[in-house]
Amino acid sequence: MAGNDWINSYLEAILDVGPGLDDAKSSLLLRERGRFSPTRYFVEEVITGFDETDLHRSWARAQATRSPQERNTRLENMCWRIWNLARQKKQLEGEAAQRMAKRRLERERGRREATADMSEDLSEGEKGDVVGDLSSHGDSNRGRLPRISSVDAMEAFVNQQKGKKLYIVLISLHGLIRGENMELGRDSDTGGQVKYVVELARALGSMPGVYRVDLLTRQVSAPDVDWSYGEPTEMLTPVNSEDFMDEMGESSGAYIIRIPFGPKDKYIPKELLWPYIPEFVDGALNHIIQMSNVLGEQVGGGRPIWPVAIHGHYADAGDSAALLSGALNVPMLFTGHSLGRDKLEQLLKQGRLSRDEINTTYKIMRRIEAEELALDASEIVITSTRQEIEQQWRLYDGFDPILERKLRARIRRNVSCYGRIMPRMVIIPPGMEFHHIVPQDGDMDGETEGNEDHPTSPDPPIWSEIMRFFTNPRKPMILALARPDPKKNIMTLVKAFGECRPLRELANLTLIMGNREGIDEMSSTNASVLLSVLKLIDKYDLYGQVAYPKHHKQSDVPDIYRLAAKAKGVFINPAFIEPFGLTLIEAAAHGLPIVATKNGGPVDIHRVLDNGLLIDPHDQQSIADALLKLVADKQLWAKCRQNGLKNIHLFSWPEHCKTYLSRIASCKPRYPQWQRNNDDGETSEEESPSDSLRDIQDISLNLKLSLDGEKGGASGNDNSLESEGPADRKTKLENAVLAWSKGIVRDTRKTGSTEKVDPTTGSGKFPALRRRKHIFVISLDYDTTTGIVEATRKIFEAVEKERTEGSIGFILSTSMTISEIHSFLVSGGFRPNDFDAFICNSGSDLYYSTLNSEDGPFVVDFYYHSHIEYRWGGEGLRKTLIRWVTSVNDKKAENEDKVVTAAEQLSTNYCYAFSVQKPGVVTPMKELRKLLRIQALRCHVIFCQNGARINVIPVLASRSQALRYLYVRWGVELSKMVVFVGESGDTDYEGLLSGLHKTVVLKGACSSTSNQVHANRSYPLTDVIPFDSPNIIQTAEDWASSELRSCLEKLEVLKC
């Protein structure tokens, strides 16, 4: 309604939190004198019922309108607006119910199918359909390690950890992170998570057995932030490390490592970081490998010390940690902090934004996909509370607590799960450092007496800043510490205080609502809450009874708790939902009883500490009664204070880290296979520094395969052992590898490190790509080989001189099989040695051009298979995919051709391929991926060749991950790579665009793919393309070899 937009926010707020209309009363109003009275309806149902000051003032102005007709028209229009919003709210509730019902049916169907596959091994205990005790989440009390409650327990843990030299990597990307003077509350990205990850890194770095902890974040060198955020390295001051000084070394301790990625001179919000995640992954990979080598030289006897785990915090870091975990083949941990699906549900219920508007604002679908990938890749998901598991994580396709319980039971019995994996959910509450906290024993009437250990000191400045608000500062203080956010429920707290006369007479109220300069400079949401609080203070005349200081430093927070404890006060957290409630633990450590919401983490905290009362945050009277009870009953207050101080050690950082390290120790160790099999052979001094990752004997454990046996015309991958049984094939393969290994080692010892290398063929003891100055990666996803042949020729022509010299090598990266690649080479007139490597089957197989033409054209890297096989579903996955193919084809008419068929001749051990006859009819990629996740099958679904083929490969395999593998294994620097892509491509296309490598986008190439393949993505491709990256360049429409060379010169790959 034009002209009345000002009223919308108030009306929506009324509908969100207010009680429903009394139907009987409404009916009477509607029947009054046989017609509807908008004036009386508005007065009695809106003004009286909701008591909103601004709304009342607006109504008063409307009533003052001289014309009765105009007055009634305005009021009637407002009433109809309320009715419309009420109808919209019911509609949204109906849609939410439909989504929940659909999700429940999908879960039940997926659970039935998974159970059917495992039915022959199920016991009666596994057939139940209800979630049992906490063990259903992988965290039973019986299996939990005992709490650190004594010096003896800690000493036993220290003795157990002696001799270990663990390297742990933490990742937290968004916000501003530094070790001291954290600017918490500066913006929505710099909050509790920043404090948590810094303190976790510092605490882990001080634990016995942990040699080094790196907290990786973004380097920000922007004019609007402090210079310290641009420093590449910051050492965190150790805590209580005196007992472990003998374990300290040159590079030991905890560090903040800032990796440059994204815009160099701009601080951007987390929603805009997604296009630059691959760039961070490449930079982090570079740092981790360098640090692993350094630590290996210092304490590893010359062998690199790989991270024992990589821990991602929040969705963006979870996505990054998954890719790093796959590139390094090490275990991954994940902590969500807040979850995208939960936020999406809340925003949809509010009804203010459509799903598309929500995604545009928050990039919520990209965030949800990152969290799903984190579930796919994580060994352990760390949560703070049981509520986070039961109400938030179960919204995700990748986690089903009922199926998780069944799988866990099978694992305990050592029974096959048929490729199904569920991450282990572990509850580890955040820790706190208590050694510096001295509980306040004095009161407002008498000062605490000083002693030698704790002499009396002047009152902190923040005390006077707060006390100046109060008429009687000696009354007990009710303390709330939260930013002015609607979900923190501060307005209900102020109403409860203002309307309870006994509470106002007994206590003061202190509201610490972040830092602010002016209300006009705050975000609209925060400003609205703050204004509402100020109006409530005015309405109830609470001047002299409520404090709301404008500024405080992070270092002032402990002093604020001490002041409240000195006043014998109470700490309250009235949030509608509190995921954990770290402030409750901080308050308890300072001797404050608590009043907290019954929704979320405070329930678990209260169960352990038993130091206060839980309340319904929607019940204003419940809040007032709980506060009054604690303030008025001194014995209850003292008992709650004593319980909190007695039990608070259960939330200490040493306790958190002990449980954390014990959980990491339970993970199956994963390291690159070639490091485990390395016989410590000597390395030539002529080799590059990265050669320590790979010895000459590494290549000796690869098997050379020839395509000579394919003369029968099959288009699938070459496998001379296909006709053998599984056992025979395995034995034959192992014997061939062993025999070939011995021969190569013998030849190597003859030639030594002085053998000559042909720069064009790459003949030598290492793959030729190690000796190239640059590597060109051709990743063009044409429908046919004709387009790839033509583009490849132009690229070769553009750098003919450098190619002849051997300074530039080439990699073909494609969804084709090795046999199809062989056909491509023949049809295009190329030699296998024109390429140094072949990434095929969408990144599930890696081949090198042969070192000796007598052995065949290609060498397969079996170590790559061991690198990517993590959580590969194998036969269980294949059965599920075949069942899906059958269901898709059953939906077609009888006389129609099949929609999709299994392509056995195109499939390999790590790639299940399917041919699609009707790309427009087949299930969208996101739906197939969802189906597999619901059944606990972890894999990477890729729609290729303009939707004509579907490749299902291991979850952490892709063409971009194959490039990172080449760096990890062979030391081929990612910054020296140039990737050629089209305007669009397969559904793994986005991973090839961003990173440390250079990217040349060939305009007009593969442009038809966009509509066919990417239309059914869960998030728009534009959300992840770094349009402003200096590493990406686009050619003209009619590009030729000269145009390509010009682009390469602009990227400074070639000299002008």
PDB file of N, CA, C and O in Angstrom, residues 573-619:
ATOM      1  N   ASN A 573      20.957 -14.700  30.011  1.00  0.00           N
ATOM      2  CA  ASN A 573      20.991 -14.860  28.555  1.00  0.00           C
ATOM      3  C   ASN A 573      19.579 -15.260  28.126  1.00  0.00           C
ATOM      4  O   ASN A 573      19.217 -16.431  28.198  1.00  0.00           O
ATOM      5  N   PRO A 574      18.759 -14.289  27.656  1.00  0.00           N
ATOM      6  CA  PRO A 574      17.357 -14.590  27.337  1.00  0.00           C
ATOM      7  C   PRO A 574      17.108 -14.889  25.859  1.00  0.00           C
ATOM      8  O   PRO A 574      15.973 -14.751  25.387  1.00  0.00           O
ATOM      9  N   ALA A 575      18.152 -15.251  25.103  1.00  0.00           N
ATOM     10  CA  ALA A 575      18.010 -15.428  23.651  1.00  0.00           C
ATOM     11  C   ALA A 575      16.919 -16.454  23.327  1.00  0.00           C
ATOM     12  O   ALA A 575      16.677 -17.398  24.084  1.00  0.00           O
ATOM     13  N   PHE A 576      16.267 -16.256  22.184  1.00  0.00           N
ATOM     14  CA  PHE A 576      15.248 -17.206  21.763  1.00  0.00           C
ATOM     15  C   PHE A 576      15.859 -18.601  21.575  1.00  0.00           C
ATOM     16  O   PHE A 576      15.295 -19.599  22.007  1.00  0.00           O
ATOM     17  N   ILE A 577      17.015 -18.659  20.923  1.00  0.00           N
ATOM     18  CA  ILE A 577      17.787 -19.900  20.792  1.00  0.00           C
ATOM     19  C   ILE A 577      19.258 -19.547  20.955  1.00  0.00           C
ATOM     20  O   ILE A 577      19.745 -18.633  20.309  1.00  0.00           O
ATOM     21  N   GLU A 578      19.949 -20.262  21.810  1.00  0.00           N
ATOM     22  CA  GLU A 578      21.376 -20.027  22.023  1.00  0.00           C
ATOM     23  C   GLU A 578      22.127 -21.303  21.657  1.00  0.00           C
ATOM     24  O   GLU A 578      21.996 -22.326  22.351  1.00  0.00           O
ATOM     25  N   PRO A 579      22.895 -21.292  20.542  1.00  0.00           N
ATOM     26  CA  PRO A 579      23.585 -22.522  20.138  1.00  0.00           C
ATOM     27  C   PRO A 579      24.470 -23.106  21.234  1.00  0.00           C
ATOM     28  O   PRO A 579      24.506 -24.318  21.412  1.00  0.00           O
ATOM     29  N   PHE A 580      25.184 -22.256  21.959  1.00  0.00           N
ATOM     30  CA  PHE A 580      25.994 -22.772  23.065  1.00  0.00           C
ATOM     31  C   PHE A 580      25.819 -21.904  24.306  1.00  0.00           C
ATOM     32  O   PHE A 580      25.156 -22.283  25.243  1.00  0.00           O
ATOM     33  N   GLY A 581      26.401 -20.730  24.335  1.00  0.00           N
ATOM     34  CA  GLY A 581      26.287 -19.865  25.501  1.00  0.00           C
ATOM     35  C   GLY A 581      27.584 -19.720  26.254  1.00  0.00           C
ATOM     36  O   GLY A 581      27.660 -19.968  27.464  1.00  0.00           O
ATOM     37  N   LEU A 582      28.633 -19.300  25.534  1.00  0.00           N
ATOM     38  CA  LEU A 582      29.951 -19.157  26.156  1.00  0.00           C
ATOM     39  C   LEU A 582      29.934 -18.122  27.278  1.00  0.00           C
ATOM     40  O   LEU A 582      30.644 -18.259  28.272  1.00  0.00           O
ATOM     41  N   THR A 583      29.105 -17.092  27.130  1.00  0.00           N
ATOM     42  CA  THR A 583      29.041 -16.059  28.171  1.00  0.00           C
ATOM     43  C   THR A 583      28.537 -16.632  29.495  1.00  0.00           C
ATOM     44  O   THR A 583      28.895 -16.128  30.567  1.00  0.00           O
ATOM     45  N   LEU A 584      27.735 -17.692  29.445  1.00  0.00           N
ATOM     46  CA  LEU A 584      27.260 -18.324  30.687  1.00  0.00           C
ATOM     47  C   LEU A 584      28.414 -18.962  31.444  1.00  0.00           C
ATOM     48  O   LEU A 584      28.469 -18.904  32.679  1.00  0.00           O
ATOM     49  N   ILE A 585      29.347 -19.558  30.710  1.00  0.00           N
ATOM     50  CA  ILE A 585      30.514 -20.162  31.351  1.00  0.00           C
ATOM     51  C   ILE A 585      31.423 -19.075  31.916  1.00  0.00           C
ATOM     52  O   ILE A 585      31.951 -19.197  33.034  1.00  0.00           O
ATOM     53  N   GLU A 586      31.611 -18.009  31.155  1.00  0.00           N
ATOM     54  CA  GLU A 586      32.432 -16.899  31.638  1.00  0.00           C
ATOM     55  C   GLU A 586      31.839 -16.310  32.913  1.00  0.00           C
ATOM     56  O   GLU A 586      32.571 -16.011  33.876  1.00  0.00           O
ATOM     57  N   ALA A 587      30.530 -16.124  32.943  1.00  0.00           N
ATOM     58  CA  ALA A 587      29.877 -15.565  34.126  1.00  0.00           C
ATOM     59  C   ALA A 587      30.037 -16.497  35.319  1.00  0.00           C
ATOM     60  O   ALA A 587      30.322 -16.039  36.445  1.00  0.00           O
ATOM     61  N   ALA A 588      29.854 -17.811  35.104  1.00  0.00           N
ATOM     62  CA  ALA A 588      29.985 -18.765  36.202  1.00  0.00           C
ATOM     63  C   ALA A 588      31.404 -18.760  36.764  1.00  0.00           C
ATOM     64  O   ALA A 588      31.604 -18.908  37.972  1.00  0.00           O
ATOM     65  N   ALA A 589      32.396 -18.599  35.886  1.00  0.00           N
ATOM     66  CA  ALA A 589      33.789 -18.579  36.349  1.00  0.00           C
ATOM     67  C   ALA A 589      34.066 -17.384  37.253  1.00  0.00           C
ATOM     68  O   ALA A 589      34.981 -17.433  38.080  1.00  0.00           O
ATOM     69  N   HIS A 590      33.289 -16.329  37.101  1.00  0.00           N
ATOM     70  CA  HIS A 590      33.460 -15.146  37.956  1.00  0.00           C
ATOM     71  C   HIS A 590      32.531 -15.156  39.162  1.00  0.00           C
ATOM     72  O   HIS A 590      32.447 -14.168  39.895  1.00  0.00           O
ATOM     73  N   GLY A 591      31.817 -16.271  39.362  1.00  0.00           N
ATOM     74  CA  GLY A 591      30.989 -16.396  40.549  1.00  0.00           C
ATOM     75  C   GLY A 591      29.587 -15.847  40.397  1.00  0.00           C
ATOM     76  O   GLY A 591      28.948 -15.538  41.410  1.00  0.00           O
ATOM     77  N   LEU A 592      29.066 -15.757  39.180  1.00  0.00           N
ATOM     78  CA  LEU A 592      27.722 -15.235  38.960  1.00  0.00           C
ATOM     79  C   LEU A 592      26.731 -16.375  38.724  1.00  0.00           C
ATOM     80  O   LEU A 592      26.963 -17.228  37.848  1.00  0.00           O
ATOM     81  N   PRO A 593      25.630 -16.432  39.473  1.00  0.00           N
ATOM     82  CA  PRO A 593      24.539 -17.340  39.105  1.00  0.00           C
ATOM     83  C   PRO A 593      23.958 -16.922  37.756  1.00  0.00           C
ATOM     84  O   PRO A 593      24.084 -15.771  37.347  1.00  0.00           O
ATOM     85  N   ILE A 594      23.292 -17.868  37.069  1.00  0.00           N
ATOM     86  CA  ILE A 594      22.807 -17.577  35.730  1.00  0.00           C
ATOM     87  C   ILE A 594      21.304 -17.817  35.616  1.00  0.00           C
ATOM     88  O   ILE A 594      20.725 -18.649  36.316  1.00  0.00           O
ATOM     89  N   VAL A 595      20.695 -17.036  34.736  1.00  0.00           N
ATOM     90  CA  VAL A 595      19.339 -17.280  34.254  1.00  0.00           C
ATOM     91  C   VAL A 595      19.468 -17.370  32.742  1.00  0.00           C
ATOM     92  O   VAL A 595      19.996 -16.452  32.101  1.00  0.00           O
ATOM     93  N   ALA A 596      19.007 -18.473  32.153  1.00  0.00           N
ATOM     94  CA  ALA A 596      19.284 -18.688  30.732  1.00  0.00           C
ATOM     95  C   ALA A 596      18.093 -19.323  30.038  1.00  0.00           C
ATOM     96  O   ALA A 596      17.245 -19.975  30.662  1.00  0.00           O
ATOM     97  N   THR A 597      18.062 -19.114  28.712  1.00  0.00           N
ATOM     98  CA  THR A 597      17.026 -19.706  27.883  1.00  0.00           C
ATOM     99  C   THR A 597      17.073 -21.224  27.955  1.00  0.00           C
ATOM    100  O   THR A 597      18.142 -21.825  28.073  1.00  0.00           O
ATOM    101  N   LYS A 598      15.904 -21.834  27.847  1.00  0.00           N
ATOM    102  CA  LYS A 598      15.836 -23.296  27.874  1.00  0.00           C
ATOM    103  C   LYS A 598      16.002 -23.891  26.487  1.00  0.00           C
ATOM    104  O   LYS A 598      15.925 -25.120  26.326  1.00  0.00           O
ATOM    105  N   ASN A 599      16.258 -23.052  25.481  1.00  0.00           N
ATOM    106  CA  ASN A 599      16.391 -23.512  24.101  1.00  0.00           C
ATOM    107  C   ASN A 599      17.849 -23.519  23.676  1.00  0.00           C
ATOM    108  O   ASN A 599      18.435 -22.465  23.459  1.00  0.00           O
ATOM    109  N   GLY A 600      18.431 -24.710  23.564  1.00  0.00           N
ATOM    110  CA  GLY A 600      19.787 -24.803  23.048  1.00  0.00           C
ATOM    111  C   GLY A 600      20.809 -25.224  24.074  1.00  0.00           C
ATOM    112  O   GLY A 600      20.534 -25.962  25.028  1.00  0.00           O
ATOM    113  N   GLY A 601      22.029 -24.694  23.890  1.00  0.00           N
ATOM    114  CA  GLY A 601      23.176 -25.100  24.688  1.00  0.00           C
ATOM    115  C   GLY A 601      23.088 -24.863  26.181  1.00  0.00           C
ATOM    116  O   GLY A 601      23.655 -25.642  26.957  1.00  0.00           O
ATOM    117  N   PRO A 602      22.424 -23.794  26.651  1.00  0.00           N
ATOM    118  CA  PRO A 602      22.366 -23.570  28.107  1.00  0.00           C
ATOM    119  C   PRO A 602      21.814 -24.745  28.898  1.00  0.00           C
ATOM    120  O   PRO A 602      22.135 -24.898  30.081  1.00  0.00           O
ATOM    121  N   VAL A 603      21.001 -25.597  28.263  1.00  0.00           N
ATOM    122  CA  VAL A 603      20.480 -26.772  28.965  1.00  0.00           C
ATOM    123  C   VAL A 603      21.632 -27.684  29.375  1.00  0.00           C
ATOM    124  O   VAL A 603      21.691 -28.163  30.523  1.00  0.00           O
ATOM    125  N   ASP A 604      22.580 -27.927  28.462  1.00  0.00           N
ATOM    126  CA  ASP A 604      23.726 -28.775  28.776  1.00  0.00           C
ATOM    127  C   ASP A 604      24.637 -28.109  29.798  1.00  0.00           C
ATOM    128  O   ASP A 604      25.183 -28.782  30.679  1.00  0.00           O
ATOM    129  N   ILE A 605      24.829 -26.816  29.664  1.00  0.00           N
ATOM    130  CA  ILE A 605      25.679 -26.097  30.613  1.00  0.00           C
ATOM    131  C   ILE A 605      25.070 -26.151  32.010  1.00  0.00           C
ATOM    132  O   ILE A 605      25.763 -26.404  33.009  1.00  0.00           O
ATOM    133  N   HIS A 606      23.763 -25.929  32.102  1.00  0.00           N
ATOM    134  CA  HIS A 606      23.097 -25.949  33.406  1.00  0.00           C
ATOM    135  C   HIS A 606      23.149 -27.341  34.025  1.00  0.00           C
ATOM    136  O   HIS A 606      23.283 -27.495  35.251  1.00  0.00           O
ATOM    137  N   ARG A 607      23.064 -28.381  33.193  1.00  0.00           N
ATOM    138  CA  ARG A 607      23.115 -29.746  33.700  1.00  0.00           C
ATOM    139  C   ARG A 607      24.457 -30.027  34.370  1.00  0.00           C
ATOM    140  O   ARG A 607      24.528 -30.755  35.373  1.00  0.00           O
ATOM    141  N   VAL A 608      25.527 -29.441  33.832  1.00  0.00           N
ATOM    142  CA  VAL A 608      26.864 -29.669  34.394  1.00  0.00           C
ATOM    143  C   VAL A 608      27.134 -28.757  35.585  1.00  0.00           C
ATOM    144  O   VAL A 608      27.642 -29.196  36.618  1.00  0.00           O
ATOM    145  N   LEU A 609      26.797 -27.482  35.457  1.00  0.00           N
ATOM    146  CA  LEU A 609      27.158 -26.504  36.486  1.00  0.00           C
ATOM    147  C   LEU A 609      26.134 -26.422  37.620  1.00  0.00           C
ATOM    148  O   LEU A 609      26.503 -26.153  38.768  1.00  0.00           O
ATOM    149  N   ASP A 610      24.844 -26.586  37.301  1.00  0.00           N
ATOM    150  CA  ASP A 610      23.772 -26.487  38.311  1.00  0.00           C
ATOM    151  C   ASP A 610      23.895 -25.183  39.101  1.00  0.00           C
ATOM    152  O   ASP A 610      23.904 -25.179  40.326  1.00  0.00           O
ATOM    153  N   ASN A 611      23.966 -24.071  38.379  1.00  0.00           N
ATOM    154  CA  ASN A 611      24.223 -22.785  39.046  1.00  0.00           C
ATOM    155  C   ASN A 611      23.214 -21.712  38.669  1.00  0.00           C
ATOM    156  O   ASN A 611      23.551 -20.532  38.599  1.00  0.00           O
ATOM    157  N   GLY A 612      21.967 -22.110  38.417  1.00  0.00           N
ATOM    158  CA  GLY A 612      20.980 -21.086  38.098  1.00  0.00           C
ATOM    159  C   GLY A 612      19.659 -21.685  37.678  1.00  0.00           C
ATOM    160  O   GLY A 612      19.323 -22.826  38.025  1.00  0.00           O
ATOM    161  N   LEU A 613      18.900 -20.910  36.900  1.00  0.00           N
ATOM    162  CA  LEU A 613      17.554 -21.296  36.490  1.00  0.00           C
ATOM    163  C   LEU A 613      17.406 -21.151  34.976  1.00  0.00           C
ATOM    164  O   LEU A 613      18.019 -20.277  34.367  1.00  0.00           O
ATOM    165  N   LEU A 614      16.583 -22.021  34.391  1.00  0.00           N
ATOM    166  CA  LEU A 614      16.257 -21.939  32.969  1.00  0.00           C
ATOM    167  C   LEU A 614      14.870 -21.334  32.804  1.00  0.00           C
ATOM    168  O   LEU A 614      13.970 -21.586  33.610  1.00  0.00           O
ATOM    169  N   ILE A 615      14.688 -20.560  31.735  1.00  0.00           N
ATOM    170  CA  ILE A 615      13.421 -19.865  31.514  1.00  0.00           C
ATOM    171  C   ILE A 615      12.962 -20.032  30.062  1.00  0.00           C
ATOM    172  O   ILE A 615      13.760 -20.337  29.173  1.00  0.00           O
ATOM    173  N   ASP A 616      11.666 -19.814  29.855  1.00  0.00           N
ATOM    174  CA  ASP A 616      11.104 -19.750  28.517  1.00  0.00           C
ATOM    175  C   ASP A 616      11.310 -18.332  28.001  1.00  0.00           C
ATOM    176  O   ASP A 616      10.746 -17.387  28.563  1.00  0.00           O
ATOM    177  N   PRO A 617      12.102 -18.144  26.952  1.00  0.00           N
ATOM    178  CA  PRO A 617      12.400 -16.774  26.505  1.00  0.00           C
ATOM    179  C   PRO A 617      11.179 -16.027  25.972  1.00  0.00           C
ATOM    180  O   PRO A 617      11.207 -14.794  25.898  1.00  0.00           O
ATOM    181  N   HIS A 618      10.115 -16.738  25.633  1.00  0.00           N
ATOM    182  CA  HIS A 618       8.900 -16.082  25.156  1.00  0.00           C
ATOM    183  C   HIS A 618       7.982 -15.668  26.304  1.00  0.00           C
ATOM    184  O   HIS A 618       7.023 -14.939  26.090  1.00  0.00           O
ATOM    185  N   ASP A 619       8.273 -16.155  27.502  1.00  0.00           N
ATOM    186  CA  ASP A 619       7.425 -15.899  28.671  1.00  0.00           C
ATOM    187  C   ASP A 619       8.038 -14.787  29.511  1.00  0.00           C
ATOM    188  O   ASP A 619       8.972 -15.007  30.281  1.00  0.00           O
TER     189      ASP A 619
END
